[in-house]
Amino acid sequence: MRVSGAKALVEALKDEKVEVIFGIPGGSTIPFYDALYECAEKGELRHILARHEQCAAHMADGYARAKGIPGVCTATSGPGATNLVTGIAVAHMDSSPVVAITGQVPRSMIGRDAFQEADIVGIATPITKYAFQISKASEIPDTMKAAFMLANTNRKGPVLVDIPKDVFYEEVDYMEAERVRIGGYVIKSGDPHPYSIKRAVGLVLESERPLIIAGGGVIASNASAELARLAEIIPAPVATTLMGKGSIPEVHPLSLGMIGMHGKGEANMAAEEADLLIAVGMRFNDRTVGRMEKFGENAKIIHIDIDPAEIGKNLGVDVPIVADARKALAALADRLIEVGIRKKENEWSRRIAELKEKYREFYNSEESRGSLSPKRVMKTLRSAIPERSIVTTGVGQNQMWAALHFQVLQPRTFITSGGLGAMGFGFPASLGVKVACPDRPVFNIDGDGSFLMTEQDLATAVVENIPTVTIVMDNRVLGMVRQWQCMFCEKRYSETDLGKVPDFVKLAEAYGAEGIRVEDYGGLESAIRRSVDAEVPVVIDVPVSPDEKVLPMVPPGKTLREVVWFG
Amino acid sequence: MAEEGMRIISAIVEDRPGVLFKVTSLIRRRGFNIETITVGGTEKERVSRITITMRGNPAVVEQLVKQLSKIPDVLKISELEPEESAFRELALIKVSATDPSKRSDILNYISIFRARVIDASKDSLVIEIVGQPRKVQAFLDLMKGFGVIEMAKTGTVALARGARSSSSSTSSSSSSSSPPD
C-alpha cells in the first residue's frame, strides 16, 4: 500500500489499537491532521482537541493510568512540543506509558532556527524513556511499533516521536511493522530469581515485625490480589506510598494507609519499629522515607523492582529482587506456604492494633477552622460516591488531604502526580480518565491554585462532552507553600496569598459547565450525589480556611518518628 | 599498574545520531563525576565504543553502569578491571624549543619515554606520546619545565586483556599473557 508518511502514521496508530489521541494541531502537523480527517468521518481514532498541550499530555497520562494501556498525545513543533514537556515529565517520574508525537520543521530547516523550531528530542531526552526523531517516512511503521513497545514494557514510561513536516508528505510502502528490536533493550520476563526468593523467605521467617511498603509498581503490574495474599500469609501490615495508594483496599484490616512526609502516624511508626521492610515497586523517594540515612536503620530490607537501576540507587538493601511485582509477590507467597507459615496472632499485630488505636482519634476528629474541614470533605466525598469511582488530584494541600483522608478501595482509582508534583495535573488527567472509563464517575480533587493552571480545558470538557466533577478546595492561597511558610518561615507569607480567585461557579458557567458553591456538609453531599451522573462537567466550589494544614507532617530531613501533629 | 581509584567503564553502543548525547545527558543529570570520556568505532559496523573513566566508590560506579544500561541504544556495558585491561591515552604537546641545548634535552626525554616528534619548527616541537595516563602526565610534567605552548589530550581508551571481548556476545575464557606496558 503506497501512502503518505502522515497516513502511515495513522495506520501505525491503528495497528497499535489506539482509539483516542489528545492534542492540538499546528503548522508542522497539518498533514497528519489532514490524514486524521478521514478517521473522524469513519468514527476511527477519536481526536480530542485540548486547549493547552500540557493538558493534552496529562489527559493521555490519565487515560494510560486508568486503563493500563498507553495514552497518546500530539503537538506541533516548537511551542506546541515544549508545552508538552511538563506532562511528559510527570509521566516519566510516575512511570506512565505515554506516547507523544510531535511535529518538527521540515528536514531542510532543522538546525537553522526556523520558525517554530525547537530541539524537542534534546529537550525531552532526560524526561523520556526514549526520544526518536524520524528522518524518512519509511521509518514510521517500525519506529511507532518500537515507541509503543518501549512505553509499555518493563518499567513503563513516556516515549517521544518527532516527525519533520516534509516526512509526512513523503510516500512510503506501508506494511504493519513486525516486532522491532532496539539496541540492547530486552523485554524481561519479570520472573524473580529463585535464589532471591529463597533469601527473602529466609528474612521473612526470621522477622518478628515485618512491614510491606507498596508503591506504584504494584498498581502498574496489576499485583493487588498478590499483594493482599502475601500480606495475609505472613501476616504483615501494608503501608503504601502516594503512588501505591489503592494497591490494597484501605479498608483491609492490614492496610495502614500512606507512609511518608504526610503519611499516617501508624504507617510511619510501623516503618520505624519494623525489623523487616518488604518494599515493592517503590523507589525510596525522599517524600516517602524522610531522612534517607536513618530510614530502615533497624530493619532488613527486601526490595522488589522491575528496574535494576532502582536497587541501591537511594538506599542499600539486603535482598534485591529484580522482577515484576506480581510475579515476585506470588513467588514469595507460594514459597512461604511451602515452607510453612507463622502464627496469625503475635506481638507485632497487637502493636499495630495499638498504633492504629492511638491515632484513631486524631483522624476521626472533625475540628475545623471556621469553614469546611478538608478531612470531613474527603470523608463526605468517599461516602457519597460509588466505590468504583476514579479520583484524580491536583498538587498541594488538596492532594495530601485526599491522600490522607480519602479511602481508596480499588487499584487505578486514585490518580495523582506523585513524582513530579505538577500543579494543574488533576483536571486534565480527570478528562483522560473519563475518556478511558466513560462508565465510571470521575472526580478531581483540586486546589484553587492548581485548578487555575489548567482550567481552560473546561472548554475541552464541555465541547467533547467529558463530564467529570472537580471539587475545588478553595482557600485563596497557595496552601502547601503557605503551610511551610507558617511552620518554617515564621508566618512570613511571601507571595502565597492569591488575594482573589475567580468566582468558580461563574467560571464553570462561562464555559458551559455547571458550577455549584457549597456552604455546608449537607450541601456538599447533595452536590456530589447530584453530580455523580451529571451530563455536563461540574465544578464544586468548597470554601476552606487558608489556615487549614495538612497534618501530621514530617518536616523535611527528619526521620519518620519526628512527626509534627499540630501547627 | 592502574591508577589508584580509577574505574573504567566500557559501553558498546549503536552508532546513530544522538547516542553520545543520551549518554552524556544521563551522566550530567544524575550528577556522576567523570574524568574522561572517549568515543570511537569498533570492529563492527555501526557499533561504537564509549570508554568512561571516573573515580568513585563501587556503589557509584555500579549505579552509573545500571543507569547507562537503561538507555536502549546501549548494547552492552561493563566495568573493566584495570589490572586486566590495556588502557591508553594520547597527548600532543607543543613545547618551546628555541635554545639548542634545551632542544637536545627534550629529545632525550622523548627517547626515554618512547614519545616522538611529529612536527618541528625553529622555535617549537610538537610531541606525540601514547601511554597510560600516569606516564603521559609524568612526561607532561617534565615538559612544563621547557615551556608548554599548548597541549591536547584524548581521554582513555581501553580493552580487556586476553581473548575476552566486551563487544561481542560470544566470549572466550582463555586469556593471553599480559606483556608489560
XYZ file of C-alpha atoms in Angstrom:
748
model
C 0.000 0.000 0.000
C 1.590 3.260 -1.170
C 0.713 6.010 1.283
C 1.992 9.324 2.628
C 4.028 9.434 5.807
C 1.051 11.042 7.539
C -1.231 8.213 6.500
C 1.420 5.702 7.528
C 1.438 7.265 11.000
C -2.339 6.949 11.211
C -2.151 3.311 10.094
C 0.592 2.615 12.634
C -1.569 4.084 15.405
C -4.481 1.934 14.310
C -2.221 -1.135 14.259
C -1.423 -0.361 17.897
C -5.180 -0.319 18.614
C -5.069 3.346 19.582
C -8.604 4.654 19.984
C -8.033 8.214 21.074
C -5.417 10.942 20.651
C -5.248 14.109 22.731
C -3.705 17.089 21.017
C -3.622 20.426 19.289
C -2.728 20.820 15.596
C -0.191 23.292 14.257
C 1.787 24.232 11.187
C 4.086 21.228 11.294
C 1.344 18.666 11.879
C -1.184 19.886 9.295
C -0.568 16.845 7.045
C -1.049 14.486 9.991
C -4.315 16.193 10.903
C -5.361 16.041 7.271
C -4.883 12.275 7.411
C -6.921 12.173 10.627
C -9.811 13.887 8.826
C -10.964 10.637 7.236
C -10.716 8.843 10.574
C -13.121 11.311 12.106
C -15.546 10.684 9.273
C -15.308 6.920 9.752
C -15.514 7.140 13.518
C -11.999 5.716 13.980
C -9.244 7.265 16.063
C -11.091 9.832 18.108
C -9.135 13.082 18.438
C -9.760 15.257 21.457
C -8.820 18.866 20.929
C -7.189 20.243 24.070
C -6.807 23.948 24.810
C -3.230 23.629 26.022
C -0.680 20.960 25.098
C 0.228 20.412 28.748
C -3.367 19.307 29.248
C -3.184 17.009 26.226
C -0.205 15.258 27.817
C -1.919 14.981 31.227
C -5.047 13.631 29.522
C -3.007 10.938 27.774
C -1.344 10.150 31.107
C -4.665 9.932 32.990
C -6.019 7.707 30.228
C -2.979 5.433 30.470
C -3.120 5.095 34.248
C -6.840 4.392 34.373
C -6.871 1.912 31.521
C -3.421 0.365 31.872
C -2.518 0.861 28.200
C -0.509 3.654 26.547
C -2.085 7.083 26.130
C -1.248 9.154 23.062
C -0.826 12.908 22.768
C 0.346 15.125 19.938
C 1.537 18.674 19.399
C 3.098 20.736 16.684
C 6.762 21.740 16.545
C 8.380 24.381 18.761
C 5.953 25.855 21.302
C 3.481 23.014 20.906
C 6.178 20.488 21.661
C 7.658 22.455 24.559
C 4.202 22.833 26.104
C 4.038 19.041 26.315
C 7.165 18.921 28.423
C 5.567 19.177 31.896
C 3.102 16.457 31.034
C 5.833 14.186 29.688
C 7.954 14.778 32.797
C 5.017 13.797 35.020
C 4.594 10.552 33.080
C 8.325 9.900 33.339
C 8.506 10.374 37.097
C 5.456 8.166 37.639
C 6.424 5.527 35.029
C 3.264 6.000 32.979
C 3.138 4.758 29.369
C 2.567 7.814 27.193
C 3.467 8.136 23.516
C 3.950 11.757 22.474
C 4.064 12.613 18.763
C 5.456 15.994 17.832
C 5.716 17.735 14.506
C 9.082 19.177 13.513
C 10.087 21.759 10.944
C 10.978 20.295 7.511
C 14.276 18.414 7.366
C 15.949 21.119 5.313
C 15.151 23.660 8.040
C 16.350 21.644 11.048
C 19.192 23.366 12.850
C 18.571 26.744 11.212
C 16.439 28.204 13.998
C 13.472 28.052 11.666
C 10.081 29.403 12.638
C 8.627 27.229 15.431
C 11.697 25.055 15.645
C 12.734 23.564 18.982
C 15.106 20.675 19.591
C 12.414 18.648 21.308
C 14.430 15.430 21.135
C 17.214 17.183 23.032
C 14.769 18.727 25.473
C 12.831 15.527 26.060
C 15.709 13.045 26.271
C 16.180 13.370 30.057
C 12.416 13.057 30.721
C 11.527 10.206 28.427
C 12.325 6.541 28.258
C 13.359 7.211 24.665
C 13.054 10.040 22.158
C 13.090 9.353 18.418
C 13.466 11.719 15.510
C 12.274 10.226 12.267
C 14.403 11.015 9.229
C 12.379 9.385 6.478
C 8.831 8.177 6.040
C 9.871 4.546 5.673
C 10.947 4.622 9.331
C 7.462 5.444 10.579
C 5.939 1.953 10.950
C 8.905 0.424 12.779
C 9.508 3.493 14.912
C 5.902 3.666 16.062
C 5.952 -0.039 16.875
C 9.142 0.500 18.850
C 7.686 3.547 20.621
C 4.688 1.621 21.924
C 6.836 -1.366 22.825
C 9.252 0.808 24.821
C 6.499 2.802 26.537
C 4.574 -0.237 27.664
C 7.159 -2.861 28.640
C 9.487 -3.423 31.602
C 9.380 -0.231 33.682
C 6.873 1.819 31.724
C 7.380 5.409 30.687
C 6.872 8.089 28.074
C 8.345 7.911 24.569
C 8.520 10.825 22.154
C 8.474 10.572 18.363
C 9.423 13.736 16.487
C 8.448 13.874 12.812
C 9.579 16.601 10.377
C 6.747 18.116 8.372
C 8.044 17.082 4.948
C 8.310 13.461 6.112
C 4.524 13.484 6.465
C 4.286 14.132 2.713
C 6.890 11.597 1.643
C 5.479 8.414 0.113
C 6.101 5.041 1.661
C 5.046 1.413 1.135
C 3.031 0.733 4.249
C 3.201 -2.623 5.873
C 2.449 -3.338 9.503
C 5.717 -3.490 11.388
C 6.940 -6.794 12.744
C 8.325 -6.938 16.239
C 11.198 -4.499 16.379
C 14.496 -4.583 18.160
C 16.022 -1.517 19.748
C 19.704 -1.819 20.559
C 20.236 -3.526 23.856
C 16.609 -3.295 25.011
C 15.254 -6.663 26.087
C 11.680 -7.259 27.199
C 12.068 -9.003 30.507
C 10.083 -11.999 31.633
C 9.786 -10.372 35.048
C 10.372 -13.721 36.749
C 12.183 -13.405 40.057
C 15.373 -15.354 40.552
C 14.655 -18.386 42.766
C 17.713 -17.651 44.886
C 16.473 -14.137 45.719
C 13.092 -15.554 46.654
C 14.752 -18.123 48.879
C 16.801 -15.462 50.643
C 13.761 -13.216 51.018
C 11.740 -16.050 52.518
C 14.565 -16.629 54.977
C 14.339 -13.000 56.100
C 10.565 -13.186 56.400
C 10.763 -16.273 58.595
C 13.401 -14.661 60.816
C 11.482 -11.429 61.224
C 9.300 -10.540 64.162
C 7.961 -7.259 62.845
C 7.586 -7.314 59.049
C 6.069 -4.425 57.105
C 5.226 -4.306 53.413
C 5.545 -0.958 51.645
C 3.653 -0.982 48.346
C 4.413 1.546 45.618
C 3.070 2.463 42.205
C 4.754 -0.593 40.696
C 2.160 -2.795 42.396
C -0.597 -0.966 40.555
C 1.339 -0.846 37.267
C 1.744 -4.621 37.307
C -1.833 -5.305 38.453
C -0.488 -7.056 41.533
C -3.125 -6.078 44.102
C -4.501 -9.573 44.648
C -0.982 -10.971 45.081
C -0.122 -8.151 47.493
C -3.108 -8.836 49.736
C -2.440 -12.576 49.612
C 1.187 -12.212 50.687
C 0.266 -9.740 53.440
C -2.311 -12.170 54.807
C 0.033 -15.150 54.653
C 2.918 -13.550 56.517
C 0.879 -11.726 58.093
C 2.300 -8.228 57.612
C 0.654 -4.818 57.664
C 0.832 -2.844 54.404
C 1.764 0.809 54.134
C 1.561 2.430 50.700
C 3.413 5.260 49.051
C 1.362 8.022 47.434
C 1.649 6.211 44.108
C 0.776 2.914 45.745
C -2.498 4.211 47.167
C -5.213 1.771 46.143
C -2.839 -1.176 45.738
C -4.593 -2.639 48.805
C -8.133 -1.600 49.747
C -7.731 0.974 52.502
C -10.449 -0.769 54.495
C -8.439 -4.014 54.525
C -7.572 -4.913 58.131
C -3.854 -4.992 57.236
C -3.866 -1.615 55.472
C -2.058 1.181 57.306
C -2.530 3.943 54.748
C 0.113 6.198 53.306
C 3.650 6.425 54.636
C 5.968 9.426 54.415
C 6.108 13.168 54.933
C 2.338 13.396 55.206
C 1.889 9.743 55.996
C -0.331 8.319 58.669
C 1.034 8.003 62.172
C 0.580 4.245 62.262
C 2.281 3.744 58.872
C 5.285 5.873 59.798
C 5.680 4.359 63.254
C 5.349 0.854 61.857
C 8.216 1.626 59.456
C 10.307 2.908 62.370
C 9.621 -0.167 64.500
C 9.719 -2.865 61.839
C 12.619 -5.319 61.673
C 11.876 -6.219 58.047
C 10.718 -3.945 55.244
C 9.429 -5.534 52.064
C 9.460 -2.656 49.588
C 7.554 -3.461 46.395
C 7.560 -1.307 43.261
C 8.660 1.769 45.155
C 11.886 3.723 44.910
C 12.656 5.168 48.361
C 11.742 8.687 47.359
C 12.640 11.394 49.875
C 8.965 12.232 50.454
C 8.366 8.600 51.372
C 11.323 7.794 53.611
C 12.094 11.081 55.345
C 15.718 11.256 56.419
C 17.266 8.809 53.966
C 20.224 7.565 56.009
C 18.032 6.838 59.037
C 15.293 5.005 57.146
C 15.113 1.297 57.858
C 18.172 1.562 60.081
C 16.992 -1.228 62.332
C 15.398 -3.348 59.656
C 16.451 -5.714 56.950
C 15.196 -4.589 53.559
C 13.871 -6.671 50.674
C 13.456 -4.544 47.558
C 11.336 -5.775 44.668
C 11.563 -3.713 41.478
C 11.433 -4.382 37.750
C 14.154 -1.766 37.200
C 17.580 -2.990 38.378
C 18.835 0.600 38.488
C 16.432 1.278 41.380
C 18.243 -1.276 43.524
C 20.703 0.597 45.659
C 20.005 3.963 43.985
C 18.846 5.686 47.164
C 19.254 3.038 49.818
C 21.291 -0.104 50.304
C 19.144 -3.231 50.583
C 19.692 -6.719 51.960
C 17.858 -8.752 49.342
C 17.178 -7.273 45.908
C 14.564 -8.965 43.753
C 14.639 -7.647 40.209
C 11.252 -8.767 38.970
C 7.735 -7.865 38.058
C 5.877 -7.062 41.277
C 3.049 -9.502 40.597
C 5.347 -12.413 39.863
C 7.636 -11.667 42.796
C 4.791 -11.322 45.292
C 3.203 -14.534 44.039
C 6.514 -16.407 44.215
C 7.153 -15.183 47.758
C 3.684 -16.211 48.880
C 3.934 -19.644 47.233
C 7.309 -20.335 48.744
C 6.147 -19.222 52.213
C 3.252 -21.633 52.019
C 5.634 -24.427 51.018
C 7.950 -23.838 53.953
C 5.178 -23.283 56.461
C 3.821 -20.002 57.724
C 3.745 -18.166 61.001
C 1.035 -17.932 63.584
C -1.561 -15.277 62.935
C -1.696 -13.590 66.304
C 1.560 -12.189 67.566
C 3.147 -9.326 69.421
C 3.560 -7.281 66.233
C -0.081 -7.489 65.204
C -1.045 -6.384 68.704
C 1.394 -3.466 68.427
C -0.063 -2.473 65.041
C -3.569 -2.558 66.507
C -2.333 -0.393 69.360
C -0.800 2.135 66.934
C -3.995 2.289 64.917
C -5.985 2.862 68.089
C -3.558 5.543 69.230
C -4.073 7.658 66.136
C -7.753 6.845 65.547
C -8.971 9.826 67.493
C -6.797 12.241 65.547
C -8.112 11.024 62.204
C -11.697 10.947 63.427
C -11.666 14.398 64.992
C -13.619 16.893 62.982
C -12.196 20.130 64.219
C -12.094 22.835 61.580
C -11.147 26.467 61.376
C -14.403 28.157 60.634
C -15.180 26.845 57.178
C -15.478 23.274 55.987
C -12.898 20.841 57.314
C -10.856 19.256 54.488
C -10.813 15.993 56.388
C -14.589 15.823 56.502
C -14.900 16.979 52.900
C -12.833 13.929 51.868
C -14.930 11.599 54.014
C -18.138 13.078 52.673
C -16.919 12.529 49.135
C -15.992 8.917 49.862
C -19.371 8.098 51.355
C -21.311 9.851 48.592
C -19.714 8.269 45.512
C -19.708 4.673 44.274
C -16.720 2.520 45.202
C -15.682 2.218 41.557
C -15.416 5.970 41.039
C -11.997 7.236 39.982
C -10.409 10.187 41.709
C -7.640 12.403 40.348
C -5.964 15.169 42.299
C -4.178 18.427 41.810
C -0.970 19.028 43.688
C -0.527 20.597 47.090
C -2.667 20.512 50.206
C -5.689 19.223 48.269
C -3.636 16.237 47.136
C -2.362 15.406 50.604
C -5.792 15.799 52.194
C -7.055 13.337 49.625
C -4.102 11.017 50.236
C -4.671 11.061 53.990
C -8.429 11.100 54.338
C -9.964 9.748 51.128
C -10.087 5.975 51.355
C -9.205 4.258 48.103
C -10.769 0.851 47.655
C -9.591 -0.346 44.244
C -6.369 -0.038 42.233
C -6.277 2.518 39.411
C -8.928 4.632 41.114
C -6.549 7.196 42.642
C -4.520 9.063 40.053
C -2.097 11.751 41.076
C 1.174 13.384 40.052
C 3.412 11.703 42.609
C 6.995 12.125 41.469
C 6.944 15.477 39.718
C 4.133 17.002 41.778
C 2.869 19.102 38.893
C 0.156 21.572 39.826
C -2.556 21.562 37.188
C -2.379 17.800 36.679
C -5.691 16.825 38.241
C -8.284 18.363 35.984
C -6.910 17.386 32.553
C -5.970 13.959 33.938
C -9.597 13.513 35.002
C -10.674 14.124 31.412
C -8.306 11.434 30.145
C -9.601 9.065 32.834
C -13.204 9.704 31.873
C -12.432 9.061 28.205
C -10.763 5.790 29.218
C -13.592 4.773 31.555
C -16.770 6.538 30.393
C -18.971 4.355 32.596
C -17.321 5.345 35.827
C -17.874 8.536 37.805
C -14.676 10.613 37.781
C -13.896 13.177 40.455
C -10.980 15.575 40.501
C -9.974 16.873 43.912
C -8.170 20.128 43.266
C -6.908 23.283 44.879
C -7.780 26.721 43.609
C -4.139 27.417 42.703
C -3.729 24.084 40.961
C -7.065 24.230 39.110
C -6.353 27.732 37.805
C -3.287 26.400 36.000
C -5.303 24.218 33.636
C -8.947 25.280 33.970
C -9.024 26.483 30.343
C -9.598 22.866 29.382
C -13.117 23.129 30.795
C -13.714 24.197 27.201
C -12.478 20.787 26.046
C -14.607 19.011 28.647
C -17.748 20.833 27.515
C -17.197 20.622 23.757
C -16.064 16.989 23.822
C -18.744 16.083 26.346
C -16.468 14.683 29.039
C -18.444 15.096 32.266
C -16.018 14.965 35.183
C -16.541 16.653 38.528
C -13.935 18.954 40.030
C -14.032 19.732 43.714
C -12.054 22.907 44.327
C -10.660 23.200 47.837
C -10.890 26.955 47.663
C -8.719 28.726 50.238
C -7.474 31.635 48.100
C -3.861 30.756 48.874
C -1.084 28.536 47.589
C -1.744 26.389 50.600
C 1.142 23.967 50.836
C 3.807 26.631 50.401
C 1.920 28.837 52.841
C 1.855 25.964 55.337
C 5.646 25.668 55.109
C 5.967 29.421 55.482
C 3.829 29.180 58.593
C 5.800 26.311 60.061
C 9.340 27.119 58.891
C 9.432 30.853 57.952
C 7.727 32.367 60.979
C 4.497 33.098 59.114
C 6.205 35.325 56.568
C 3.659 34.597 53.850
C 5.657 35.680 50.847
C 3.508 35.664 47.689
C 1.277 32.779 48.667
C -1.885 34.809 49.116
C -3.786 34.756 45.820
C -5.895 37.650 47.100
C -8.880 36.931 44.982
C -9.686 33.964 42.824
C -12.361 33.895 40.133
C -15.891 33.001 41.091
C -15.630 29.289 40.244
C -19.379 28.940 39.752
C -19.426 31.695 37.159
C -16.185 30.414 35.661
C -17.729 26.983 35.122
C -20.866 28.536 33.712
C -18.868 30.725 31.358
C -17.539 27.546 29.740
C -20.961 25.928 29.630
C -20.259 23.659 32.589
C -22.192 23.568 35.830
C -20.952 25.393 38.900
C -22.091 24.725 42.455
C -20.954 26.540 45.575
C -21.486 24.701 48.815
C -21.762 26.244 52.246
C -22.107 23.225 54.499
C -21.687 19.441 54.554
C -25.307 18.820 53.633
C -24.937 20.998 50.570
C -21.662 19.321 49.710
C -23.162 15.870 49.936
C -26.134 16.693 47.776
C -23.919 18.480 45.231
C -21.690 15.407 44.994
C -24.611 12.989 44.730
C -26.196 15.167 42.072
C -23.014 15.304 40.008
C -22.239 11.558 40.032
C -24.442 11.153 36.987
C -24.102 14.681 35.632
C -24.119 15.015 31.880
C -22.017 18.149 31.826
C -18.744 18.862 33.608
C -19.282 20.170 37.129
C -17.172 22.408 39.330
C -17.984 22.334 43.040
C -16.516 25.245 44.946
C -15.720 24.284 48.533
C -14.603 27.175 50.743
C -11.765 26.213 53.068
C -9.870 28.308 55.582
C -6.385 29.348 54.427
C -5.132 28.286 57.843
C -6.083 24.628 57.407
C -2.970 22.492 57.376
C -2.007 19.060 56.209
C -1.146 17.209 59.370
C 0.581 15.194 60.568
C 3.759 16.217 58.824
C 7.340 15.003 58.980
C 9.488 18.093 58.395
C 11.965 17.704 55.520
C 15.193 15.986 56.553
C 13.651 14.464 59.686
C 13.015 10.821 60.448
C 9.518 9.396 60.222
C 9.418 9.377 64.033
C 9.776 13.154 64.235
C 6.204 13.942 63.341
C 4.547 17.297 63.842
C 0.910 16.776 64.798
C -0.328 20.295 65.393
C 0.549 23.532 63.647
C 49.761 -0.793 37.225
C 46.479 1.020 37.197
C 45.916 4.476 38.545
C 44.713 4.284 42.084
C 40.948 4.568 42.466
C 40.447 4.840 38.716
C 37.450 2.959 37.322
C 36.972 2.211 33.662
C 33.540 1.690 32.143
C 33.258 0.406 28.612
C 29.956 0.763 26.772
C 29.217 -0.734 23.377
C 26.544 1.383 21.736
C 24.701 1.675 18.479
C 26.341 4.259 16.261
C 23.434 6.519 15.479
C 22.855 10.260 15.825
C 22.227 11.396 19.360
C 23.532 8.371 21.234
C 26.523 10.199 22.728
C 24.147 12.976 23.786
C 21.873 10.461 25.501
C 24.831 9.040 27.406
C 26.320 12.374 28.457
C 22.909 13.816 29.262
C 22.310 10.956 31.671
C 25.739 11.383 33.261
C 25.109 15.095 33.815
C 21.548 14.694 35.046
C 22.453 12.033 37.597
C 25.421 14.067 38.810
C 28.140 11.496 38.113
C 31.609 12.982 38.064
C 33.590 11.533 35.182
C 37.235 12.139 34.391
C 37.370 11.283 30.708
C 35.077 10.043 28.000
C 36.102 8.825 24.562
C 34.066 7.537 21.645
C 35.143 5.738 18.536
C 34.438 2.869 16.218
C 34.768 -0.824 16.897
C 35.496 -3.839 14.726
C 31.812 -3.861 13.829
C 29.996 -1.528 11.524
C 27.545 0.888 13.134
C 28.740 -0.057 16.588
C 30.799 2.325 18.723
C 32.619 2.034 21.977
C 32.374 4.672 24.667
C 35.057 4.489 27.326
C 34.445 6.387 30.536
C 36.921 6.789 33.355
C 35.870 8.023 36.751
C 36.909 7.973 40.353
C 34.338 6.780 42.779
C 33.327 4.087 45.142
C 32.000 0.806 43.755
C 28.374 1.718 44.535
C 28.592 4.906 42.453
C 30.160 3.071 39.528
C 27.597 0.290 39.780
C 24.784 2.829 39.737
C 26.255 4.567 36.668
C 26.514 1.226 34.879
C 22.908 0.382 35.771
C 21.614 3.758 34.656
C 23.533 3.620 31.378
C 22.221 0.097 30.761
C 18.725 1.571 30.680
C 19.476 3.535 27.508
C 18.041 1.345 24.754
C 20.936 2.182 22.378
C 23.449 0.703 24.803
C 24.126 -2.828 23.612
C 26.486 -3.882 26.334
C 28.198 -2.244 29.223
C 30.740 -3.425 31.714
C 33.304 -2.203 34.138
C 36.831 -3.184 33.102
C 39.194 -4.391 35.756
C 42.155 -2.008 35.492
C 44.562 -4.853 36.329
C 43.236 -6.940 33.477
C 42.904 -4.223 30.892
C 45.097 -2.436 28.453
C 44.437 1.257 28.509
C 45.988 4.156 26.741
C 45.730 7.863 26.287
C 47.282 10.066 23.617
C 48.660 13.564 24.136
C 50.032 16.105 21.685
C 52.302 18.602 23.370
C 53.747 21.709 21.746
C 56.925 22.683 23.553
C 59.002 25.799 23.175
C 62.463 24.799 21.854
C 64.413 27.837 20.844
C 67.571 27.086 22.753
C 69.598 24.251 21.049
C 70.771 22.767 24.373
C 67.213 22.571 25.681
C 66.147 21.086 22.408
C 68.564 18.204 22.871
C 67.385 17.687 26.457
C 63.831 17.447 25.179
C 64.862 14.928 22.555
C 66.495 12.850 25.271
C 63.316 12.727 27.292
C 61.368 11.867 24.169
C 63.577 8.880 23.659
C 63.298 7.752 27.300
C 59.501 7.976 27.235
C 59.215 6.434 23.795
C 57.381 9.511 22.556
C 58.022 11.039 19.154
C 58.264 14.337 17.410
C 55.570 14.861 14.817
C 56.265 18.463 13.907
C 59.320 20.647 14.323
C 59.876 24.317 13.702
C 62.636 26.782 14.528
C 61.025 27.647 17.855
C 58.943 24.646 18.849
C 58.328 20.915 18.709
C 55.041 19.044 18.655
C 55.421 15.763 20.514
C 53.128 12.779 20.456
C 53.047 10.491 23.459
C 50.900 7.428 23.970
C 50.630 5.515 27.188
C 48.926 5.025 30.462
C 47.530 8.277 31.822
C 50.160 8.347 34.557
C 53.049 8.070 32.091
C 51.553 10.781 29.895
C 51.158 13.004 32.939
C 54.759 12.393 34.030
C 56.044 13.359 30.601
C 53.867 16.438 30.539
C 55.194 17.498 33.942
C 58.747 17.214 32.594
C 57.914 19.255 29.517
C 56.417 22.030 31.651
C 59.960 22.919 32.625
C 60.730 23.713 28.975
C 57.599 25.763 28.393
C 54.492 24.043 27.104
C 52.822 26.290 24.500
C 49.720 24.154 24.174
C 48.572 20.642 24.768
C 45.750 18.365 23.699
C 44.888 15.026 25.281
C 42.399 12.318 24.462
C 40.593 10.512 27.198
C 41.392 6.912 27.931
C 40.621 4.066 25.556
C 40.678 0.584 26.977
C 40.231 -3.080 26.133
C 40.142 -6.129 28.326
C 43.329 -8.118 28.028
C 43.368 -11.610 26.589
C 40.697 -13.204 24.460
C 37.791 -11.772 26.387
C 35.642 -9.420 24.405
C 33.175 -6.875 25.638
C 31.820 -6.061 22.205
C 30.723 -9.496 21.074
C 28.251 -11.764 22.728
C 30.492 -14.799 22.395
C 33.359 -14.594 24.795
C 36.158 -16.971 25.422
C 37.630 -17.679 28.792
C 41.169 -18.322 27.591
C 43.487 -15.421 28.166
C 46.787 -14.452 26.656
C 49.819 -13.401 28.581
C 49.943 -9.789 29.653
C 53.051 -8.119 28.302
C 54.478 -5.305 30.382
C 53.317 -1.844 29.445
